[in-house]
């Protein structure tokens, strides 16, 4: 369960409540999309996400859809996709604190990555919300517009999305080009 949930988090930027409140019938396998309508909160499933912009359609990369399909193939149409798996408690809604303690932190502590020198390193002790930031960062670094990232993540305010602007490739290209085109640039006499 942790692997498909994390893949979904890293590639869609869903909030934890959106991930843990996702229902099987909200996944459109044919169109490789999911629809965010419900969220898991401390008081259970709520029908309306954080804001009006949070209710949205989210595209799924093929490899994430494949992992998700393997996970959901036995679920009833109206089932919540990610639930508890503990014996005697299986099928219940996830609770953020328990999930972090029992699933997220042990997984992070056992995870490794390869740095640019090919050395294996432990993954830093990042919280689950880092999946959302990672998704936004990857997209912006690959040239996806901040406008598109805002809509994908369901940010109410563009200012929230602007924190990723410095990651845009050629973020200062227009400024550098303008300086090159100045008719009489200021210089310092040698």
Backbone as a ProteinNet text record, in pm:
[ID]
protein_1_A
[PRIMARY]
XXXXXXXXXXXXXXXXXXXXXXXXXXXXXXXXXXXXXXXXXXXXXXXXXXXXXXXXXXXXXXXXXXXXXXXXXXXXXXXXXXXXXXXXXXXXXXXXXXXXXXXXXXXXXXXXXXXXXXXXXXXXXXXXXXXXXXXXXXXXXXXXXXXXXXXXXXXXXXXXXXXXXXXXXXXXXXXXXXXXXXXXXXXXXX
[TERTIARY]
81.4	0	85.6	196.5	278.8	334.9	378.4	440.3	342.9	223.4	134.5	88.1	71.1	28.2	137.5	261.9	372.6	395.7	387.8	399.4	294.2	173.1	64.5	93.6	145.6	178.7	289.2	394.9	507.7	473.6	387.2	358.2	232.8	153.6	33.5	32.5	113.6	116.7	-6.9	-79.2	-199.1	-162.2	-248.5	-233.8	-262.4	-214.7	-233.6	-381.7	-464.7	-608.5	-673.3	-619	-669.4	-628	-503.1	-455.1	-535.3	-549.8	-614.2	-766.1	-821.8	-966.4	-1010.6	-915.2	-946.6	-1032.6	-1139.9	-1229.9	-1204.3	-1224.2	-1199.8	-1272.2	-1396.8	-1473.9	-1431.1	-1340.1	-1288.4	-1168.2	-1126.9	-1014.6	-1070.6	-1039.5	-1082.4	-963	-960.4	-848.2	-837.9	-949.8	-951	-885.3	-911.6	-855.6	-729.5	-687.6	-569.1	-577.8	-687.8	-716.1	-776.9	-769.8	-849.4	-917.1	-1025.3	-1105	-1106.2	-1066.1	-1063.1	-1193.2	-1265.2	-1393	-1396.9	-1355.4	-1357.8	-1216.6	-1211.9	-1085.9	-1107.1	-1000.6	-1002	-957.5	-1036.7	-1003	-1011.9	-977.6	-984.7	-1126	-1224.5	-1363.9	-1420.8	-1333	-1377.5	-1376.2	-1445	-1448.6	-1538.6	-1484.7	-1561.2	-1578.1	-1693.2	-1720.3	-1651.2	-1613.5	-1554.5	-1412.6	-1317.2	-1177.3	-1156.1	-1033.8	-990.2	-1053.9	-1059.2	-1117.3	-1182.5	-1246.8	-1312.4	-1210.6	-1089.3	-985.7	-929.2	-952.5	-902.7	-981.6	-1104.3	-1187.1	-1145.6	-1075.2	-1011.4	-988	-952	-914.6	-761.8	-703.1	-557.8	-513.1	-422.1	-372.6	-276	-270.1	-181.8	-80.5	48.3	146.9	121.1	153	124.5	177.1	301.2	356.2	285.7	235.2	160.4	23.1	-40.5	-169.4	-155.3	-49.4	-27.7	-15.1	62	77.5	-55.7	-129.5	-259.5	-357.6	-355.5	-445.1	-417.3	-290.4	-256.8	-310.4	-313.1	-360.1	-512.9	-582.5	-729	-809.6	-746.8	-823.5	-924.5	-904.7	-1000.1	-1093.6	-1078.6	-1160.9	-1300.5	-1398.5	-1533.5	-1531.8	-1626.5	-1635.1	-1635.1	-1705.4	-1717	-1613.6	-1518.2	-1418.5	-1319.3	-1267	-1154.4	-1031.2	-946.6	-833.4	-726.9	-690.9	-585.1	-645	-641.4	-695.3	-594.5	-628.4	-539	-528.6	-414.4	-392.7	-361.9	-356.2	-326.4	-432.2	-387.6	-479.5	-580.2	-705.3	-811.5	-862.8	-787.6	-827.1	-824.7	-806	-793.5	-919	-897.1	-1007.8	-1058.9	-998.9	-1042.4	-971.2	-1030.6	-966.9	-831.5	-736.2	-604.8	-612	-533.1	-516.4	-375.4	-361.6	-233.4	-121.3	-142.2	-33.5	6.8	-90.3	-58.1	12.4	-35.5	24.6	169.3	194.3	332.1	420.2	374	453.8	474	369.8	376.9	422.1	403	433.8	538.3	510.6	598.1	739.6	754.1	888.8	971	915.9	996.1	1038.3	950.5	983.9	1095.1	1083.7	1185.8	1320	1316.9	1441.8	1511.8	1437.6	1496.9	1528.9	1489.3	1504.7	1642.1	1689.5	1817.8	1801.9	1897.8	1905.2	2052.6	2077.9	2215.3	2242.5	2349.5	2383.3	2450	2492	2548.6	2680.8	2747.7	2871.7	2845.5	2718.3	2683.9	2691.4	2709.5	2715.4	2574.3	2552.6	2421.9	2411.7	2303.5	2280.6	2143.4	2130	1998.8	1913.3	1786	1693.5	1678.1	1685.7	1666.9	1531	1519.3	1400.2	1291.9	1239.1	1137	997.3	907	768.8	689.8	571.5	490.4	457.9	445.8	412.4	522.3	641.6	751	718.4	628.4	587.6	523.1	443.6	373.8	474.2	570.8	673.2	761.2	791.6	873.4	801.9	674.5	596	601.4	574.6	575.7	714.3	817.9	954.5	990	959.7	988.7	919.2	791.7	715.1	770.2	800.2	852.8	989.9	1073.8	1206.5	1198.1	1089.3	1070.8	992.1	970.9	911	760.7	694.5	549.4	525.2	430.2	404.1	353.8	382.7	334.6	182.1	119	-26.5	-77.8	-16	-56.5	-28.8	84.5	118.6	16.2	-23.1	-123.8	-252	-296.6	-421.2	-406.6	-293.3	-271.2	-272.8	-206.5	-197.4	-319.1	-402.8	-521.8	-492.6	-388.5	-357.6	-463.1	-519.5	-617.6	-550.4	-430.6	-359.5	-237.7	-217.6	-99.9	27.1	19.1	136.1	192.9	106.2	152	238.5	198.5	271.3	400.2	403.3	520.1	647.2	634.9	756.1	844.7	789.7	865.6	923.6	899.2	940.3	1090.7	1168.6	1314.4	1366.7	1283	1323.9	1301.3	1233.8	1202.6	1330.9	1339.7	1456.8	1454.3	1567.8	1578.2	1491	1479.5	1394.5	1434.8	1562.2	1609.6	1649.9	1611.7	1649.9	1603.7	1482.3	1429.6	1508.5	1544.4	1620.7	1759.9	1826.7	1960.6	1956.5	1853.4	1838	1817.7	1739.4	1714.8	1844	1926	2053.2	2143.7	2143.9	2227.8	2180.9	2052	1995.7	2001.8	2050.1	2059.6	2150.3	2104.1	2182.1	2312.9	2306	2424.9	2436.2	2488.5	2499.2	2598.7	2573.5	2665.8	2789.3	2904.3	3027.5	3113.6	3212.8	3309.2	3440.2	3491.9	3618.9	3729.8	3815	3924.6	4038.5
-119.3	0	125.4	126.1	246.9	286.8	189.5	222.4	290.9	235.3	306.6	441.4	450.2	576.1	682.2	643	737.7	775.3	678.2	710.4	813.2	790.1	882.2	1020.3	1023.9	1151.5	1226.9	1155.5	1220	1267.7	1196.8	1232.8	1316.3	1334.1	1417.2	1534.4	1528.5	1637.2	1643.3	1531.8	1532.5	1556.7	1626.7	1643.9	1509.4	1492.3	1365.6	1330.7	1425.6	1400.9	1362.6	1415.5	1380	1237.3	1201.7	1064.7	963.6	991.4	894	897.8	993.1	999.7	963.1	921.8	887.5	761.6	768.9	655.6	588.8	461.5	379.5	433.6	474.1	519.9	657.9	723.8	853.9	838	714.9	688.2	646.2	724	693.9	628.4	496.1	422.1	441.7	450.4	465.7	596.9	703.5	834.9	867.9	777	795.9	926.5	937.2	1056.3	1012.8	1103.1	1084.7	1216.9	1207.8	1325.1	1341	1457.9	1484.3	1548.9	1475.8	1525.5	1513.2	1397	1374.6	1385.1	1418.6	1417.9	1346.2	1289.5	1227.1	1333.5	1356.3	1454.9	1386.9	1458.9	1402.2	1358	1419.8	1383.1	1285.5	1224.9	1128.8	1188.2	1121.9	1166.5	1289	1393.5	1513.9	1520	1567.7	1573.3	1687.5	1790.9	1904.9	1925.7	1923	1946.9	2086	2114.7	2237	2364.6	2378.5	2497.8	2457.7	2553.3	2522.2	2479.8	2532.5	2493.5	2355.9	2307.4	2175.8	2064.3	2092.2	1992.7	1996.2	1889.6	1898.2	1761.9	1765.3	1646.8	1645.1	1528.5	1516.6	1405	1436.2	1332.4	1238.5	1113.9	1013.8	965	964.1	905.7	755.3	695.7	553.2	459.8	480.3	388.5	401	519.4	538.4	472.8	489.4	424.8	273.2	216.7	71.7	24.5	94.8	58.3	71.2	175.4	197.7	88.5	49.6	-57	-189.2	-220.1	-343.1	-337.4	-217.2	-199.4	-204.7	-149.2	-133.8	-244.6	-336.7	-431.2	-514.1	-534.7	-613.2	-526.4	-396.8	-308.3	-290.4	-277.1	-241.5	-101.5	-75.1	53.8	172.9	163.7	276.7	274.4	184	171.2	286.7	317.5	410	331.7	393.8	325.5	284.3	371.5	342.1	337.8	220.9	202.3	124.8	104.9	30.6	-114.4	-175.8	-315.8	-401.8	-341	-413.6	-520.6	-640	-750.7	-711.4	-739.1	-704.8	-562.8	-478.5	-338.1	-301.4	-398.7	-373.7	-308.6	-218.2	-154.8	-26.8	16.2	141.5	260.1	378.5	500.2	519.2	569.4	598	720.4	719	835.9	887.6	1015.5	1074.6	1036.9	1053.6	1027.6	880.3	789.2	646.3	609	660.9	629.8	676.8	797.1	847.2	754.6	721.6	641.8	498.3	437.6	295.9	270.5	366	342.6	439.2	569.2	668	666.8	688.7	701.2	572.7	453	332.4	318.5	359.1	350.9	449.3	572.3	674.1	630.8	577.6	538.1	423.3	343.6	231.4	267.5	386.2	424.4	484.8	458.3	510.8	573.3	656.7	710.9	716	736.8	749.1	895	950.3	1089.6	1101.9	1223.1	1246.2	1172.7	1132.1	1054.9	904.4	864.9	723.6	658.9	740	688.3	670.9	559.5	535.2	613.3	685.2	769.7	739.9	765.2	755	873.3	849.8	958.1	1044.6	1176.4	1263.7	1240.2	1277.5	1253.5	1356.9	1351.4	1445.8	1397.6	1490.9	1453.4	1421.3	1361	1325.6	1443.7	1562	1679.1	1707	1652.4	1672.4	1610.8	1511	1453	1561.5	1646.3	1754.3	1855.9	1893.3	1989.2	1929.1	1801	1734.3	1734.8	1703.7	1703.7	1841.2	1944.9	2080.7	2116.2	2081.8	2112.5	2041.3	1912.1	1836.6	1898.2	1930.8	1984.7	2118.2	2207.2	2338.7	2323.2	2235.2	2213.4	2156.4	2087.8	2031.2	2124.9	2248.6	2348.5	2363.2	2294.7	2311.6	2450.4	2522.2	2659.2	2660.2	2769.1	2784.4	2780.9	2833	2831	2686.8	2598.7	2457.5	2389.2	2419	2359.1	2403.3	2529.7	2579.7	2498.2	2473.2	2399.2	2251.7	2192.8	2053	2032.7	2122.3	2107.6	2162.7	2237	2292.1	2408.8	2486.1	2604.6	2712.1	2764.5	2871.6	2998.7	3025.6	3148.7	3120	3204.9	3191.1	3215.1	3296.7	3326	3199.2	3104.7	2977.9	2903.9	2907.4	2837.3	2909.7	3040.6	3119	3081.5	3014.1	2975.4	2882.1	2824.1	2733.1	2804.2	2934.1	3007.3	3002.1	3002.1	3002.1	2873.1	2770	2641.6	2633.8	2733.1	2729.3	2733.2	2644.6	2653.5	2787.3	2847.5	2977.9	3083.6	3074.4	3168.1	3312.6	3337.1	3475.4	3504.9	3418.1	3432.1	3566.2	3606.4	3733	3851.9	3846.8	3956.5	3963.5	3849.2	3846.6	3893.9	3851.7	3895.4	4045.2	4100.3	4244.5	4320.6	4272.5	4339.9	4337	4225.3	4214.6	4310.9	4338.9	4423.9	4573.1	4608.8	4751.3	4822.7	4937.2	5012	5064.7	5116.2	5174.8	5126.3	5003.7	4953.3	5036.4	5048.2	5118	5029.6	5090.6	5016.3	5093.4	5026.5	5088.6	5102.5	5222.6	5246	5170.8	5107.7	5028.7	5114.6
0	0	0	71.8	80.4	-54.9	-134.4	-262.8	-359.2	-386	-478.2	-423.2	-292.8	-232.5	-248.5	-227.2	-241.4	-387.8	-478.1	-620.8	-660.2	-616	-646.1	-587.4	-465.6	-401.6	-474.3	-512.5	-579.7	-720.7	-790	-928.9	-947.4	-844	-857.5	-760.8	-657	-560.7	-471.6	-460.8	-376.7	-230.9	-160.5	-15.7	51.1	176	245.1	257.2	291.2	304	172.6	61.9	-70.6	-106.5	-76.4	-100.1	-19.4	108.4	197.8	190.6	116.1	98.2	-42.1	-125.6	-264.6	-271.8	-346.9	-366.1	-501.2	-505	-624.2	-747.4	-732	-847.9	-898.1	-830.3	-874.7	-968	-993	-1082.6	-1218.1	-1319.8	-1456.4	-1526.4	-1525.9	-1582.7	-1733.8	-1800.1	-1945.7	-1987.7	-1914.8	-1948.4	-1869.2	-1780.1	-1696.5	-1616.7	-1542.9	-1462	-1329.5	-1233.2	-1112.4	-1082.2	-1009.6	-976.7	-826	-780	-636.6	-594.1	-512.3	-463.1	-311.3	-258.7	-114	-55.8	71.7	146.4	278.8	329.4	461.8	561.3	662.6	765.3	901.7	1005.6	1140.5	1176.3	1111.1	1138.9	1036.5	953.9	853.9	714.1	622.3	483.2	470	407.6	376.6	225.7	183.4	39.6	-31.7	35.5	-34	12.5	-82.2	-45.6	12.3	40.7	107.8	52.5	-78.2	-140	-272.3	-335.7	-463.5	-569.1	-562.9	-659.9	-628.7	-508.9	-471	-538.1	-573.7	-643.5	-789.8	-834	-964.2	-1027.5	-1154	-1229.9	-1236.9	-1212.1	-1208.7	-1303.6	-1398.6	-1488.8	-1417.2	-1463.9	-1404.5	-1506.6	-1471.9	-1563	-1575.9	-1689.7	-1711.4	-1602.7	-1557.5	-1456.6	-1321.5	-1291.5	-1166.5	-1179.3	-1294.5	-1317.6	-1307.6	-1364.6	-1357.1	-1212.6	-1132	-990.7	-917.8	-948.8	-887.4	-928.1	-1053.8	-1101.9	-1029.7	-1007.4	-934.2	-791.1	-734.8	-597.6	-587.3	-684.7	-673.8	-738.8	-808.9	-890.7	-811.7	-684.3	-603.1	-519.3	-527.1	-444.3	-503.2	-414.5	-457.4	-517	-602.5	-671.7	-576.5	-464.4	-371.6	-258.5	-264.1	-157.2	-158.5	-40.1	-28.4	-72.9	-151.5	-213.7	-112.8	-21.2	75.7	216.1	277.2	411.8	495.7	621.5	710	664.5	694.2	657.7	779.4	897.3	1019.9	1046.1	1078.9	1105.1	1213.8	1187.3	1280.6	1265.5	1195.6	1175.5	1026.9	941.5	797.4	741.7	646.1	577.4	640.5	748.6	813	749.4	766	716.1	783.5	708	763.8	853.8	959.3	1046.3	1021.2	997.4	960.8	1057.5	1186.6	1282.5	1284.3	1281.4	1278.6	1149.5	1038.1	909.8	904.6	955.5	958.8	1043	1160	1253.9	1204	1152	1115.7	971.5	882.4	741.3	686.9	697.4	633.2	688.7	820.2	876.6	861.4	885.8	861	714.3	623.4	481.4	446.3	495	468.3	528.6	649	714.9	642.7	567.6	493.6	348.9	304.7	163.4	135.1	15	-30.9	-168.5	-205.3	-340.5	-379.4	-506.7	-554.2	-586	-527.4	-554.7	-691.1	-727.1	-860.4	-882.4	-774.8	-786.5	-787.7	-784.2	-783.9	-646.7	-544.3	-407	-351.5	-284.6	-223.9	-93.2	-77.2	41.6	100.3	229.6	293.5	249.8	228.5	196.3	321.8	307.2	424.3	489.9	612.2	694.2	662.3	539.4	494.9	534.2	568.8	601.7	474.8	488.4	371.5	280	335.4	252.2	150.2	173.2	77.5	-57.8	-61.4	-190.3	-276.7	-214.1	-284.6	-339.1	-255.5	-299.2	-408.7	-396	-496.9	-631.5	-629.9	-753.5	-819.7	-743.9	-799.1	-852.8	-779	-821.1	-950.7	-959.3	-1081.7	-1201.5	-1185.2	-1297.3	-1345.3	-1250.6	-1287.5	-1354	-1300.2	-1359.2	-1500.3	-1531.5	-1665.9	-1757.8	-1713.2	-1800.2	-1793.7	-1700.9	-1686.4	-1627	-1680.9	-1634.7	-1491	-1422.7	-1285.4	-1280.7	-1385.3	-1394.4	-1391.7	-1471.9	-1475.5	-1341.9	-1281	-1151.1	-1046.8	-1050.5	-956.8	-967.3	-1088.5	-1107.8	-1072	-1104.9	-1071.3	-919.7	-846.5	-700.9	-627.6	-697.3	-633.4	-541.3	-573.9	-493.6	-518.6	-414.4	-425	-475.8	-426.9	-459.3	-547.8	-647.4	-733.7	-653.2	-548.4	-465.4	-402.1	-369.3	-312.9	-414.2	-538.6	-645.3	-681.9	-666.3	-706.6	-631.1	-518.5	-444.4	-527.2	-633.6	-719.4	-842.5	-857.3	-977.1	-1000.1	-894.8	-910.5	-974.1	-979.3	-1037	-1187	-1243.8	-1386.6	-1468.7	-1570.2	-1657.2	-1728.8	-1742.3	-1807.8	-1740.3	-1606.7	-1532.5	-1557.4	-1580.6	-1598.3	-1742	-1833.4	-1973.8	-2031.5	-2002.1	-2055.4	-2002.5	-1874.7	-1815	-1877.8	-1889.1	-1948.6	-2094.6	-2166.4	-2305.3	-2316.2	-2225.7	-2226.8	-2201	-2108.5	-2081.2	-2203.9	-2275.5	-2395	-2504.1	-2506.3	-2611.2	-2578.3	-2460.5	-2425.5	-2525.2	-2573.2	-2672.3	-2613.6	-2492.8	-2430.2	-2287.1	-2267.7	-2131.1	-2050.2	-1922.7	-1833.3	-1814.9	-1813.2	-1789.5	-1691.4	-1639.8	-1550.4	-1625.9	-1626.5	-1698.1	-1626.3	-1702.6	-1644.5	-1601.1
[MASK]
++++++++++++++++++++++++++++++++++++++++++++++++++++++++++++++++++++++++++++++++++++++++++++++++++++++++++++++++++++++++++++++++++++++++++++++++++++++++++++++++++++++++++++++++++++++++++++++

